Coordinates of C-alpha atoms in Angstrom, one line a residue:
X28 CA -24.5 -32.6 -42.8
X29 CA -21.7 -35.0 -43.5
X30 CA -19.1 -32.4 -42.7
X31 CA -15.4 -33.2 -43.0
X32 CA -13.1 -32.3 -40.2
X33 CA -9.5 -31.9 -41.4
X34 CA -6.1 -31.8 -40.0
X35 CA -5.7 -28.2 -41.0
X36 CA -2.7 -26.2 -39.7
X37 CA -4.0 -24.4 -36.6
X38 CA -7.3 -26.0 -36.0
X39 CA -8.3 -25.9 -32.4
X40 CA -10.3 -29.1 -32.3
X41 CA -9.5 -31.6 -29.6
X42 CA -10.0 -35.4 -30.0
X43 CA -10.2 -35.9 -33.7
X44 CA -13.2 -36.0 -35.8
X45 CA -13.7 -38.5 -38.6
X46 CA -13.6 -37.6 -42.5
X47 CA -17.3 -38.5 -42.7
X48 CA -20.0 -38.9 -40.3
X49 CA -22.6 -41.6 -40.2
X50 CA -24.4 -43.0 -43.2
X51 CA -27.4 -40.9 -42.3
X52 CA -25.4 -37.8 -42.3
X53 CA -23.9 -38.5 -45.7
X54 CA -27.5 -38.7 -47.1
X55 CA -28.1 -35.1 -46.1
X56 CA -25.2 -33.6 -47.9
X57 CA -24.9 -32.1 -51.4
X58 CA -21.7 -34.0 -52.2
X59 CA -20.8 -37.6 -52.5
X60 CA -18.2 -39.1 -50.2
X61 CA -15.8 -39.5 -53.1
X62 CA -16.3 -35.9 -54.2
X63 CA -15.5 -34.7 -50.6
X64 CA -12.4 -36.9 -50.4
X65 CA -11.3 -35.4 -53.8
X66 CA -11.9 -31.9 -52.4
X67 CA -9.9 -32.7 -49.3
X68 CA -7.0 -34.0 -51.3
X69 CA -7.1 -31.0 -53.6
X70 CA -6.9 -28.7 -50.7
X71 CA -3.7 -30.6 -49.6
X72 CA -4.9 -31.5 -46.1
X73 CA -4.7 -34.7 -44.0
X74 CA -7.9 -36.4 -42.8
X75 CA -8.2 -37.0 -39.2
X76 CA -9.2 -40.1 -37.2
X77 CA -12.5 -41.0 -35.6
X78 CA -11.4 -40.5 -32.0
X79 CA -14.4 -38.5 -30.6
X80 CA -16.8 -40.9 -32.3
X81 CA -14.9 -43.9 -30.7
X82 CA -14.9 -42.4 -27.3
X83 CA -18.6 -41.9 -27.5
X84 CA -19.2 -45.4 -28.7
X85 CA -17.1 -46.9 -25.9
X86 CA -18.8 -44.7 -23.3
X87 CA -22.1 -45.9 -24.5
X88 CA -21.5 -49.6 -24.4
X89 CA -19.3 -50.7 -27.3
X90 CA -17.8 -53.9 -26.0
X91 CA -14.0 -53.7 -25.8
X92 CA -11.9 -54.6 -22.7
X93 CA -9.9 -51.6 -21.3
X94 CA -6.7 -53.7 -21.4
X95 CA -7.3 -54.3 -25.2
X96 CA -8.2 -50.7 -26.1
X97 CA -4.8 -49.8 -27.5
X98 CA -5.0 -52.4 -30.2
X99 CA -8.7 -53.0 -30.6
X100 CA -10.1 -50.4 -32.8
X101 CA -13.5 -52.0 -33.5
X102 CA -15.5 -49.2 -31.8
X103 CA -13.9 -46.7 -34.0
X104 CA -15.5 -48.0 -37.1
X105 CA -18.0 -46.0 -38.8
X106 CA -21.8 -46.5 -37.8
X107 CA -21.3 -48.5 -34.6
X108 CA -24.8 -49.0 -33.2
X109 CA -24.2 -48.1 -29.5
X110 CA -24.5 -44.3 -29.9
X111 CA -27.2 -43.2 -32.2
X112 CA -26.3 -41.3 -35.4
X113 CA -27.9 -38.2 -33.9
X114 CA -25.7 -38.3 -30.9
X115 CA -22.7 -38.7 -33.1
X116 CA -23.9 -35.7 -35.2
X117 CA -23.9 -33.7 -31.9
X118 CA -20.4 -34.9 -31.0
X119 CA -19.2 -33.7 -34.4
X120 CA -21.2 -30.3 -34.1
X121 CA -18.8 -28.4 -31.8
X122 CA -16.1 -28.7 -34.7
X123 CA -18.5 -28.4 -37.5
X124 CA -21.4 -26.1 -36.7
X125 CA -23.4 -25.0 -39.7
X126 CA -23.6 -21.3 -40.3
X127 CA -24.8 -18.7 -42.8
X128 CA -23.0 -15.6 -44.2
X129 CA -24.3 -12.1 -44.7
X130 CA -23.6 -10.8 -48.3
X131 CA -20.6 -8.8 -47.2
X132 CA -19.1 -11.9 -45.7
X133 CA -19.3 -14.1 -48.9
X134 CA -16.3 -12.6 -50.8
X135 CA -13.9 -15.4 -49.6
X136 CA -12.6 -17.0 -52.9
X137 CA -10.4 -20.1 -53.1
X138 CA -9.4 -22.0 -56.4
X139 CA -11.8 -19.7 -58.2
X140 CA -14.8 -20.6 -56.1
X141 CA -16.6 -18.1 -53.9
X142 CA -19.0 -18.6 -51.0
X143 CA -22.7 -18.9 -51.7
X144 CA -24.4 -16.7 -49.2
X145 CA -27.8 -18.1 -50.0
X146 CA -26.8 -21.5 -48.8
X147 CA -26.0 -22.8 -45.3
X148 CA -22.2 -23.4 -45.1
X149 CA -20.8 -26.8 -44.2
X150 CA -17.6 -28.4 -45.4
X151 CA -19.9 -31.0 -47.0
X152 CA -21.8 -28.4 -49.1
X153 CA -19.2 -25.7 -49.7
X154 CA -15.7 -27.2 -49.0
X155 CA -13.7 -24.5 -50.8
X156 CA -15.6 -21.7 -49.1
X157 CA -15.2 -23.4 -45.7
X158 CA -11.6 -23.8 -46.2
X159 CA -11.2 -20.3 -47.4
X160 CA -13.0 -18.9 -44.3
X161 CA -11.1 -21.1 -42.0
X162 CA -7.7 -20.0 -43.3
X163 CA -8.7 -16.3 -43.4
X164 CA -9.8 -16.5 -39.7
X165 CA -6.7 -18.4 -38.7
X166 CA -4.5 -15.5 -40.1
X167 CA -6.7 -12.8 -38.6
X168 CA -6.9 -14.3 -35.1
X169 CA -3.2 -13.7 -34.7
X170 CA -3.8 -10.0 -34.3
X171 CA -7.5 -9.4 -33.5
X172 CA -10.1 -11.2 -31.5
X173 CA -12.8 -13.0 -33.4
X174 CA -16.3 -12.5 -31.7
X175 CA -19.9 -12.6 -32.2
X176 CA -21.8 -10.1 -30.0
X177 CA -18.9 -8.0 -28.6
X178 CA -18.6 -4.5 -30.0
X179 CA -15.1 -3.8 -28.6
X180 CA -12.9 -1.8 -30.8
X181 CA -10.4 -3.9 -32.8
X182 CA -12.5 -7.1 -32.8
X183 CA -13.6 -9.0 -35.9
X184 CA -17.1 -10.4 -36.4
X185 CA -16.9 -14.2 -36.9
X186 CA -19.3 -17.0 -37.7
X187 CA -20.0 -20.0 -35.3
X188 CA -17.3 -22.1 -37.0
X189 CA -14.5 -19.4 -36.9
X190 CA -15.5 -18.3 -33.4
X191 CA -15.4 -22.0 -32.2
X192 CA -12.0 -22.6 -33.6
X193 CA -10.3 -19.3 -33.2
X194 CA -12.5 -16.9 -31.3
X195 CA -14.8 -16.3 -28.3
X196 CA -16.5 -19.7 -28.5
X197 CA -13.4 -21.8 -27.6
X198 CA -15.2 -22.9 -24.4
X199 CA -16.9 -25.4 -26.7
X200 CA -13.6 -27.1 -26.6
X201 CA -12.9 -26.6 -22.9
X202 CA -10.3 -23.9 -23.9
X203 CA -9.8 -20.3 -22.9
X204 CA -10.2 -17.7 -25.8
X205 CA -7.1 -15.7 -24.9
X206 CA -4.1 -15.8 -22.7
X207 CA -4.1 -14.6 -19.0
X208 CA -7.7 -15.6 -18.2
X209 CA -8.4 -16.8 -14.7
X210 CA -9.3 -20.5 -14.8
X211 CA -12.4 -19.7 -12.8
X212 CA -13.7 -17.5 -15.6
X213 CA -13.2 -20.2 -18.3
X214 CA -14.7 -22.8 -16.0
X215 CA -17.8 -20.6 -15.6
X216 CA -18.3 -20.3 -19.3
X217 CA -17.8 -24.1 -19.9
X218 CA -20.4 -25.0 -17.1
X219 CA -22.8 -22.4 -18.4
X220 CA -22.5 -23.9 -22.0
X221 CA -23.0 -27.5 -20.5
X222 CA -26.0 -26.3 -18.5
X223 CA -27.5 -24.9 -21.8
X224 CA -26.8 -27.9 -23.8
X225 CA -27.9 -30.4 -21.2
X226 CA -31.2 -28.5 -20.7
X227 CA -31.7 -28.6 -24.5
X228 CA -31.0 -32.4 -24.4
X229 CA -33.7 -33.0 -21.6
X230 CA -36.1 -30.6 -23.3
X231 CA -36.0 -28.1 -20.3
X232 CA -35.1 -25.6 -23.0
X233 CA -37.4 -25.9 -26.0
X234 CA -36.1 -26.0 -29.7
X235 CA -37.9 -22.8 -30.6
X236 CA -36.6 -20.7 -27.7
X237 CA -34.7 -17.7 -28.8
X238 CA -31.2 -17.6 -27.4
X239 CA -31.6 -14.0 -26.3
X240 CA -34.3 -15.2 -23.9
X241 CA -32.2 -17.9 -22.2
X242 CA -31.0 -16.6 -18.8
X243 CA -27.7 -18.2 -18.7
X244 CA -24.9 -15.6 -18.6
X245 CA -22.6 -17.1 -21.3
X246 CA -25.4 -17.7 -23.6
X247 CA -26.5 -14.1 -23.2
X248 CA -23.0 -12.8 -23.6
X249 CA -22.1 -14.8 -26.8
X250 CA -25.5 -15.2 -28.4
X251 CA -27.8 -12.7 -26.9
X252 CA -27.5 -10.3 -29.8
X253 CA -28.8 -12.8 -32.3
X254 CA -32.3 -13.7 -33.7
X255 CA -31.3 -17.4 -33.5
X256 CA -33.5 -20.0 -32.0
X257 CA -32.0 -23.0 -30.3
X258 CA -32.8 -25.2 -33.3
X259 CA -31.1 -22.7 -35.6
X260 CA -27.9 -22.9 -33.7
X261 CA -27.6 -26.7 -33.9
X262 CA -29.1 -27.7 -37.1
X263 CA -29.4 -24.6 -39.4
X264 CA -30.7 -25.6 -42.7
X265 CA -31.9 -28.9 -41.6
X266 CA -34.5 -27.9 -39.0
X267 CA -37.3 -29.8 -40.8
X268 CA -35.4 -33.0 -41.1
X269 CA -33.6 -33.1 -37.7
X270 CA -35.7 -31.1 -35.4
X271 CA -37.2 -34.0 -33.6
X272 CA -33.7 -35.3 -32.8
X273 CA -32.4 -32.1 -31.4
X274 CA -32.2 -33.5 -27.9
X275 CA -29.9 -36.3 -29.0
X276 CA -27.7 -33.7 -30.9
X277 CA -27.5 -31.4 -27.9
X278 CA -26.3 -34.3 -25.7
X279 CA -23.6 -35.2 -28.2
X280 CA -22.3 -31.6 -28.0
X281 CA -22.2 -32.0 -24.2
X282 CA -19.9 -35.0 -24.7
X283 CA -17.6 -33.2 -27.0
X284 CA -16.9 -30.5 -24.5
X285 CA -16.4 -32.9 -21.7
X286 CA -14.2 -35.2 -23.8
X287 CA -12.1 -32.2 -24.9
X288 CA -11.3 -31.3 -21.4
X289 CA -9.2 -34.4 -21.1
X290 CA -7.1 -33.6 -24.1
X291 CA -3.7 -32.4 -22.9
X292 CA -3.3 -29.5 -25.2
X293 CA -6.7 -28.2 -24.0
X294 CA -6.5 -28.6 -20.3
X295 CA -3.8 -29.4 -17.9
X296 CA -4.9 -31.6 -15.1
X297 CA -3.2 -32.8 -11.9
X298 CA -1.1 -36.0 -12.2
X299 CA -3.3 -37.8 -9.6
X300 CA -7.0 -37.6 -8.9
X301 CA -8.2 -36.9 -5.4
X302 CA -9.2 -39.9 -3.4
X303 CA -12.9 -40.7 -3.0
X304 CA -16.0 -39.6 -4.8
X305 CA -17.2 -36.3 -6.2
X306 CA -19.3 -34.4 -3.7
X307 CA -23.1 -35.3 -3.9
X308 CA -22.2 -38.0 -6.6
X309 CA -21.5 -41.6 -6.7
X310 CA -18.8 -41.2 -9.2
X311 CA -15.0 -41.2 -8.7
X312 CA -13.3 -37.8 -8.6
X313 CA -11.4 -37.1 -11.8
X314 CA -8.0 -35.2 -11.9
X315 CA -8.5 -31.6 -11.1
X316 CA -7.8 -28.8 -13.5
X317 CA -4.6 -26.8 -13.2
X318 CA -4.9 -24.7 -16.4
X319 CA -7.1 -24.1 -19.4
X320 CA -5.0 -23.6 -22.4
X321 CA -5.5 -21.2 -25.3
X322 CA -4.7 -22.1 -28.9
X323 CA -3.3 -18.9 -30.4
X324 CA 0.3 -19.4 -29.7
X325 CA 0.3 -23.2 -29.7
X326 CA 2.2 -25.3 -32.2
X327 CA -0.5 -27.1 -34.4
X328 CA 1.4 -30.4 -34.6
X329 CA 2.1 -30.6 -30.9
X330 CA -1.6 -29.8 -30.3
X331 CA -2.8 -32.5 -32.7
X332 CA -0.6 -35.1 -31.1
X333 CA -2.6 -34.8 -27.9
X334 CA -5.8 -35.2 -29.9
X335 CA -4.8 -38.6 -31.3
X336 CA -6.1 -42.0 -30.5
X337 CA -2.7 -42.9 -29.2
X338 CA -2.9 -40.0 -26.6
X339 CA -6.4 -41.1 -25.7
X340 CA -5.5 -44.7 -24.9
X341 CA -2.5 -43.9 -22.8
X342 CA -3.6 -45.2 -19.3
X343 CA -1.4 -46.4 -16.6
X344 CA -3.7 -49.2 -15.3
X345 CA -4.7 -52.0 -17.8
X346 CA -8.3 -52.3 -16.2
X347 CA -9.1 -48.5 -16.2
X348 CA -10.8 -46.7 -18.9
X349 CA -9.3 -43.4 -20.2
X350 CA -10.8 -40.5 -18.3
X351 CA -12.7 -39.3 -21.4
X352 CA -14.4 -42.6 -21.8
X353 CA -15.3 -42.9 -18.1
X354 CA -16.9 -39.4 -18.1
X355 CA -18.9 -40.2 -21.3
X356 CA -20.1 -43.4 -19.7
X357 CA -21.4 -41.6 -16.6
X358 CA -23.0 -38.9 -18.5
X359 CA -24.7 -41.5 -20.8
X360 CA -26.2 -43.1 -17.7
X361 CA -27.5 -39.7 -16.6
X362 CA -28.9 -39.2 -20.0
X363 CA -30.7 -42.6 -20.2
X364 CA -32.2 -41.8 -16.8
X365 CA -33.4 -38.5 -18.2
X366 CA -31.8 -36.7 -15.3
X367 CA -32.5 -33.0 -15.1
X368 CA -29.6 -30.4 -14.9
X369 CA -30.1 -30.1 -11.1
X370 CA -29.1 -33.7 -10.8
X371 CA -26.2 -33.6 -13.3
X372 CA -24.8 -30.3 -12.1
X373 CA -22.8 -31.7 -9.1
X374 CA -21.0 -34.2 -11.3
X375 CA -20.3 -31.6 -14.0
X376 CA -18.9 -29.3 -11.4
X377 CA -16.6 -32.1 -10.2
X378 CA -15.4 -32.9 -13.7
X379 CA -14.3 -29.3 -13.9
X380 CA -13.1 -28.7 -10.3
X381 CA -9.9 -26.5 -10.1
X382 CA -6.8 -27.6 -8.4
X383 CA -5.5 -25.7 -5.3
X384 CA -2.5 -24.6 -7.4
X385 CA -4.0 -23.3 -10.7
X386 CA -2.8 -21.0 -13.5
X387 CA -4.2 -18.4 -15.7
X388 CA -4.6 -19.5 -19.4
X389 CA -1.6 -19.9 -21.7
X390 CA -0.6 -22.1 -24.6
X391 CA 1.1 -24.4 -22.2
X392 CA 4.8 -24.9 -22.3
X393 CA 4.8 -28.3 -23.9
X394 CA 2.6 -27.0 -26.8
X395 CA 4.0 -23.5 -27.3
X396 CA 4.9 -22.5 -30.8
X397 CA 8.8 -22.0 -30.8

């Protein structure tokens, strides 16, 4: 499970994911950390920072003063105890979901190594296969949509990883999947996903439930054609070892999507937040959403700059947490109280409220590939 997220050209991840997960994750992989580091170096890619993990640890109680956040990196160290390793695995899941290949999909070969279709694919178990599939999808996505259940002419069937980064599952990162999409449509997908993941985290949706039986429109649209159960989606290949922690993993995946919505290359928000509290909530209203961006025509370097720790810590008031940390803290409180979706929904709707002046999806002028 110790998947490695890499600063690959074109990856549509938001706040960055660390080279290795928790110590617990490293014990579940087939490769040593040194081996994975060598593989990453051989592939010629750069390792990212631990920003998602740090945001999560901060939001769940890691003691740093907001005024010191820019220089105090203690909460970004691996295996901080404030968020459990299972929550951290979930935070990493949106970027690194496990997947299986059918025989006809296993012919991707890089540096003489092909994919093993009999084995669940993670970077930690098949790094060369993972990279080959990633780069292949990056190229193909420039001309044809990568999808799962859609049967529209001209589309390409992808796996959960390629769909998440380049295809129809980009709502996992609070992004639109293509240009020209009304923000209300993307918002609906994001909120549907958060409803699903939250209900898994509170056990309202059981691990063995088939995705096709879940009556949430976005789940039906993007997963309804599969034979997958909830537990298969999140922890494929490790259901026996991680099944009892699924609720923590699902909560982590909720946090990832919400955190991503405050990354500038993913979502443009208003400069100032509306005064007052969210409706039917005791929490302050965040800045409203102007536009959900789409990755296809973005410059990878400009995108990644917005996903860095430096971007996360840019706040105007010394005693105020970054928005992603504040939202994580509030959701962690809901989770600790075992709040049902009906209780959390008003705050989620507030987090993704649209501005009066909103735009259809685009790369965003500051991030557009020139």
